[in-house]
Coordinates of C-alpha atoms and ligand atoms in Angstrom, one line a residue:
M24 CA 9.2 34.1 34.3
T25 CA 8.9 31.7 31.4
V26 CA 10.6 33.0 28.3
R27 CA 8.9 32.1 25.1
P28 CA 11.2 30.6 22.4
F29 CA 10.2 33.2 19.8
L30 CA 8.5 36.6 19.4
R31 CA 6.1 37.2 16.5
H32 CA 5.7 40.7 15.2
A33 CA 2.5 40.8 13.2
P34 CA 1.9 43.1 10.1
T35 CA 0.6 46.6 11.0
A36 CA -0.3 47.2 7.4
D37 CA -2.2 45.0 4.9
A38 CA -0.5 41.6 5.3
L39 CA 1.7 40.4 2.4
P40 CA 3.1 36.9 2.0
L41 CA 6.4 38.1 3.3
V42 CA 8.0 36.4 6.3
L43 CA 11.3 37.6 7.9
D44 CA 12.9 35.4 10.5
S45 CA 15.9 36.2 12.7
P46 CA 17.2 32.9 14.2
H47 CA 20.4 34.2 15.8
S48 CA 19.6 37.5 17.5
G49 CA 18.3 35.9 20.8
E50 CA 19.8 37.4 24.0
H51 CA 18.1 35.2 26.7
Y52 CA 20.8 32.9 28.1
P53 CA 19.2 30.0 29.9
D54 CA 20.4 29.2 33.4
D55 CA 21.8 25.8 32.4
F56 CA 24.1 27.3 29.6
D57 CA 27.3 26.8 31.6
H58 CA 29.7 27.9 28.9
A59 CA 33.4 28.1 29.8
P60 CA 34.5 31.3 28.1
P61 CA 33.3 34.7 29.4
R62 CA 29.8 35.7 28.3
A63 CA 31.2 38.6 26.3
L64 CA 33.1 36.2 24.1
V65 CA 30.2 33.8 23.7
R66 CA 27.9 36.6 22.7
Q67 CA 30.1 37.3 19.7
A68 CA 28.3 34.4 18.1
E69 CA 25.0 36.3 18.2
D70 CA 23.6 38.3 15.3
T71 CA 23.0 41.0 17.9
H72 CA 20.4 43.7 17.0
V73 CA 19.3 42.0 13.7
A74 CA 15.6 41.6 14.7
R75 CA 15.6 45.2 16.0
L76 CA 17.2 46.5 12.8
Y77 CA 14.2 45.0 10.8
R78 CA 11.6 46.4 13.2
G79 CA 10.1 48.5 10.4
A80 CA 9.2 45.5 8.4
P81 CA 5.7 44.8 9.8
G82 CA 4.8 48.4 8.8
F83 CA 5.1 47.2 5.2
G84 CA 2.9 44.1 5.6
A85 CA 5.7 41.7 6.6
T86 CA 5.6 39.2 9.5
L87 CA 8.8 39.1 11.6
I88 CA 9.7 36.2 13.8
E89 CA 12.7 36.3 16.1
A90 CA 14.3 33.7 18.3
T91 CA 14.9 34.6 21.9
F92 CA 17.6 32.1 22.7
P93 CA 21.3 32.3 21.8
R94 CA 22.5 30.4 18.8
A95 CA 25.6 29.2 20.7
Y96 CA 23.2 27.3 23.0
I97 CA 21.1 25.6 20.3
D98 CA 21.4 26.8 16.7
A99 CA 18.1 27.2 14.9
N100 CA 19.8 27.4 11.5
R101 CA 21.2 23.9 11.6
S102 CA 19.5 20.5 10.9
L103 CA 18.6 18.3 13.8
A104 CA 21.1 15.7 12.5
D105 CA 24.0 18.1 12.6
I106 CA 25.2 16.7 15.9
D107 CA 28.7 16.9 17.2
L108 CA 29.4 13.5 18.8
A109 CA 32.7 14.9 20.2
L110 CA 30.6 17.0 22.5
L111 CA 28.4 14.2 23.9
A112 CA 28.9 12.1 27.0
D113 CA 26.6 9.3 25.8
P114 CA 25.3 8.0 22.4
W115 CA 22.9 10.0 20.4
P116 CA 19.7 8.0 19.9
A117 CA 19.0 9.1 16.3
P118 CA 21.0 9.1 13.0
V119 CA 23.6 11.9 12.8
T120 CA 24.9 13.5 9.7
P121 CA 27.5 16.1 10.8
S122 CA 27.9 18.9 8.3
R123 CA 30.9 21.1 7.5
K124 CA 29.5 23.4 10.3
T125 CA 30.0 20.6 12.9
E126 CA 33.5 20.1 11.5
Q127 CA 34.1 23.8 12.2
G128 CA 32.7 23.3 15.8
I129 CA 29.5 25.3 15.1
G130 CA 26.9 22.6 14.4
L131 CA 23.5 22.3 16.1
V132 CA 25.2 22.7 19.5
W133 CA 28.4 24.7 19.3
R134 CA 31.6 23.1 20.6
I135 CA 33.7 26.2 20.4
A136 CA 33.2 30.0 20.9
R137 CA 34.4 32.6 18.4
G138 CA 38.2 32.4 18.1
G139 CA 38.2 28.7 18.8
S140 CA 38.2 28.3 22.6
P141 CA 36.1 25.3 23.9
M142 CA 32.5 26.3 24.7
Y143 CA 32.3 23.8 27.7
D144 CA 34.7 22.2 30.2
R145 CA 32.6 19.1 30.2
K146 CA 30.6 16.8 27.9
L147 CA 26.9 17.3 27.4
T148 CA 24.3 14.5 27.9
A149 CA 22.1 13.4 25.1
D150 CA 19.1 14.2 27.3
E151 CA 20.1 17.8 27.9
V152 CA 20.7 18.4 24.1
Q153 CA 17.3 16.9 23.5
R154 CA 15.7 19.3 26.0
R155 CA 17.3 22.2 24.2
I156 CA 15.8 20.9 21.0
D157 CA 12.3 20.4 22.5
R158 CA 12.2 23.6 24.5
W159 CA 13.7 26.1 22.0
Y160 CA 14.4 24.7 18.5
V161 CA 11.2 22.9 17.7
P162 CA 8.8 25.7 18.7
Y163 CA 10.9 28.2 16.7
H164 CA 10.8 26.1 13.6
A165 CA 7.1 25.4 14.1
A166 CA 6.4 29.1 14.2
V167 CA 8.3 29.9 11.1
T168 CA 6.8 27.0 9.2
A169 CA 3.2 27.8 10.3
E170 CA 3.6 31.4 9.1
I171 CA 5.1 30.5 5.7
D172 CA 2.5 27.7 5.2
A173 CA -0.5 29.9 6.2
L174 CA 0.6 32.8 3.9
H175 CA 1.3 30.4 1.0
A176 CA -2.2 28.9 1.4
A177 CA -3.8 32.4 1.4
F178 CA -1.8 34.0 -1.4
G179 CA -0.6 31.0 -3.5
A180 CA 3.0 32.2 -3.1
V181 CA 5.3 33.3 -0.3
W182 CA 8.6 35.0 0.1
H183 CA 10.9 34.3 3.1
I184 CA 13.9 36.3 4.2
N185 CA 16.2 34.6 6.7
C186 CA 17.9 37.5 8.4
H187 CA 21.5 37.3 9.8
S188 CA 24.7 39.3 10.4
M189 CA 28.3 38.3 9.9
P190 CA 31.7 39.4 11.3
A191 CA 33.4 41.9 9.0
V192 CA 36.3 39.5 8.6
G193 CA 36.2 35.7 8.9
D194 CA 38.1 34.2 11.8
A195 CA 40.4 31.2 11.6
N196 CA 37.5 28.7 11.6
A197 CA 35.6 30.4 8.8
D198 CA 35.7 29.3 5.1
D199 CA 37.3 32.7 4.3
P200 CA 39.8 33.4 7.1
G201 CA 41.1 36.9 7.1
R202 CA 39.2 38.1 4.0
P203 CA 37.1 41.3 4.4
R204 CA 33.5 40.7 3.5
A205 CA 31.0 42.7 1.4
D206 CA 28.3 44.8 3.1
F207 CA 25.7 42.2 2.3
V208 CA 26.0 38.5 1.3
L209 CA 22.9 36.9 -0.2
G210 CA 22.5 33.1 0.0
D211 CA 20.2 31.1 -2.1
R212 CA 22.2 27.9 -2.0
D213 CA 23.5 28.4 -5.5
G214 CA 20.2 29.4 -7.0
S215 CA 18.1 26.6 -5.5
T216 CA 16.0 28.2 -2.8
C217 CA 14.3 31.1 -4.7
A218 CA 13.7 32.4 -8.2
P219 CA 16.9 33.9 -9.6
G220 CA 15.0 37.1 -10.2
F221 CA 14.3 37.5 -6.5
T222 CA 17.9 37.2 -5.5
A223 CA 18.8 39.7 -8.3
F224 CA 16.1 42.1 -7.1
V225 CA 17.4 42.2 -3.6
A226 CA 21.0 42.5 -4.8
D227 CA 20.0 45.4 -7.1
T228 CA 18.0 47.2 -4.4
L229 CA 20.9 47.0 -1.9
A230 CA 23.4 48.1 -4.5
G231 CA 21.2 51.0 -5.3
L232 CA 21.4 52.0 -1.7
G233 CA 25.2 52.1 -2.0
H234 CA 26.1 48.8 -0.5
S235 CA 28.5 46.2 -1.8
V236 CA 26.8 42.8 -2.4
A237 CA 28.2 39.3 -2.8
I238 CA 26.1 36.2 -3.7
N239 CA 26.7 32.8 -2.1
D240 CA 30.2 33.9 -1.1
P241 CA 31.1 33.0 1.6
Y242 CA 27.6 32.2 2.9
K243 CA 25.2 30.2 0.7
G244 CA 22.4 29.8 3.3
V245 CA 22.0 26.8 5.7
E246 CA 19.0 25.0 7.2
L247 CA 16.1 27.5 7.2
V248 CA 16.4 28.5 3.5
R249 CA 17.1 24.8 2.6
K250 CA 13.9 23.8 4.5
H251 CA 11.6 26.4 3.1
G252 CA 12.9 27.3 -0.3
R253 CA 10.9 25.5 -3.0
P254 CA 10.7 28.0 -5.9
A255 CA 8.9 25.6 -8.2
L256 CA 6.1 25.7 -5.6
R257 CA 6.3 29.5 -5.4
R258 CA 8.0 29.3 -2.0
H259 CA 11.0 31.6 -2.2
S260 CA 13.6 31.7 0.6
L261 CA 16.7 33.9 0.7
Q262 CA 19.3 34.4 3.3
I263 CA 20.6 37.9 3.9
E264 CA 23.8 38.4 5.9
M265 CA 24.6 42.0 6.9
N266 CA 28.2 43.0 7.8
R267 CA 28.4 43.9 11.4
R268 CA 30.6 46.8 10.7
L269 CA 27.5 48.5 9.2
Y270 CA 25.9 48.8 12.6
M271 CA 27.9 47.8 15.7
D272 CA 31.2 47.4 17.5
E273 CA 31.8 43.6 17.2
V274 CA 33.5 43.4 20.6
T275 CA 31.2 45.5 22.8
L276 CA 28.1 44.8 20.6
E277 CA 27.2 48.5 21.0
P278 CA 25.5 50.1 18.1
N279 CA 27.8 52.4 16.1
T280 CA 27.2 55.7 14.3
R281 CA 26.0 53.9 11.2
Y282 CA 23.2 51.9 12.9
A283 CA 20.4 54.4 12.2
A284 CA 21.4 54.6 8.5
L285 CA 21.3 50.8 8.2
E286 CA 17.9 50.6 9.9
A287 CA 16.6 53.1 7.4
D288 CA 18.1 51.2 4.4
L289 CA 16.5 48.0 5.7
A290 CA 13.1 49.7 5.8
R291 CA 13.7 50.9 2.2
L292 CA 14.6 47.3 1.3
V293 CA 11.4 45.9 2.8
A294 CA 9.3 48.6 1.1
A295 CA 10.8 47.6 -2.2
L296 CA 10.2 43.9 -1.4
A297 CA 6.5 44.8 -0.7
G298 CA 6.3 46.3 -4.2
Y299 CA 8.0 43.4 -5.8
I300 CA 5.6 40.9 -4.1
R301 CA 2.5 42.9 -5.1
A302 CA 3.7 42.8 -8.7
Q303 CA 4.1 39.0 -8.5
L304 CA 0.7 38.2 -7.1
Ligands
ZN427 ZN1 23.2 34.2 11.7

């Protein structure tokens, strides 16, 4: 069976220029992903359940795109130049600009699993990294870009939510080790990827549902909002990180007793976004 790199959930109500993408909730582990740590530990990198938690979004006119592959294998929320040369057996044939994420071992291809243990007991060839890019990363990015561009062309404006989840407490490799996190962290790269009013609207809506909200702390947003957010062109892109304690056990990945309440709150959020967008058009 050939697994597609992404799933697209089309609107089931009148379409709005609202795209949600979930780049890190993929659960299909390709056969050549020969990670060294146990699968259960590697899976702690996933934003498990995130695409399922937003499954109500198409009912409000949104389009939802989810990656099927694990971010520990190839991370769709990194730039293609965010290459970790320490992981490679041979030279990389293109320019590299390793980011802070690569320094932390979690660049385009992850060098470590959660907690810091090495992801591989070997080096990877440049060819196999290129195959991961071609087979999974590029089609996923093409799908998100095509959706955003088509809706912008049709409506003259588009809103993109880049959907994630985060550990309740950062580990030793995080920028905020040991510090408990808010329920939601919104990332607009310090106000550069969407109108400030959009970030404020999402923050106010979530706070009104009883959630604590932080902005750009500790997550500012990475590649997907950087690539798509051009507020001056009416292309608004916002990252939303949800605290995993709101919906699952972080070790077993099993939904907890709060899962259904969070799913309902996310439906309320998307309903509110639909109203916001209608008012802006
Ligand atoms: Zn994520």
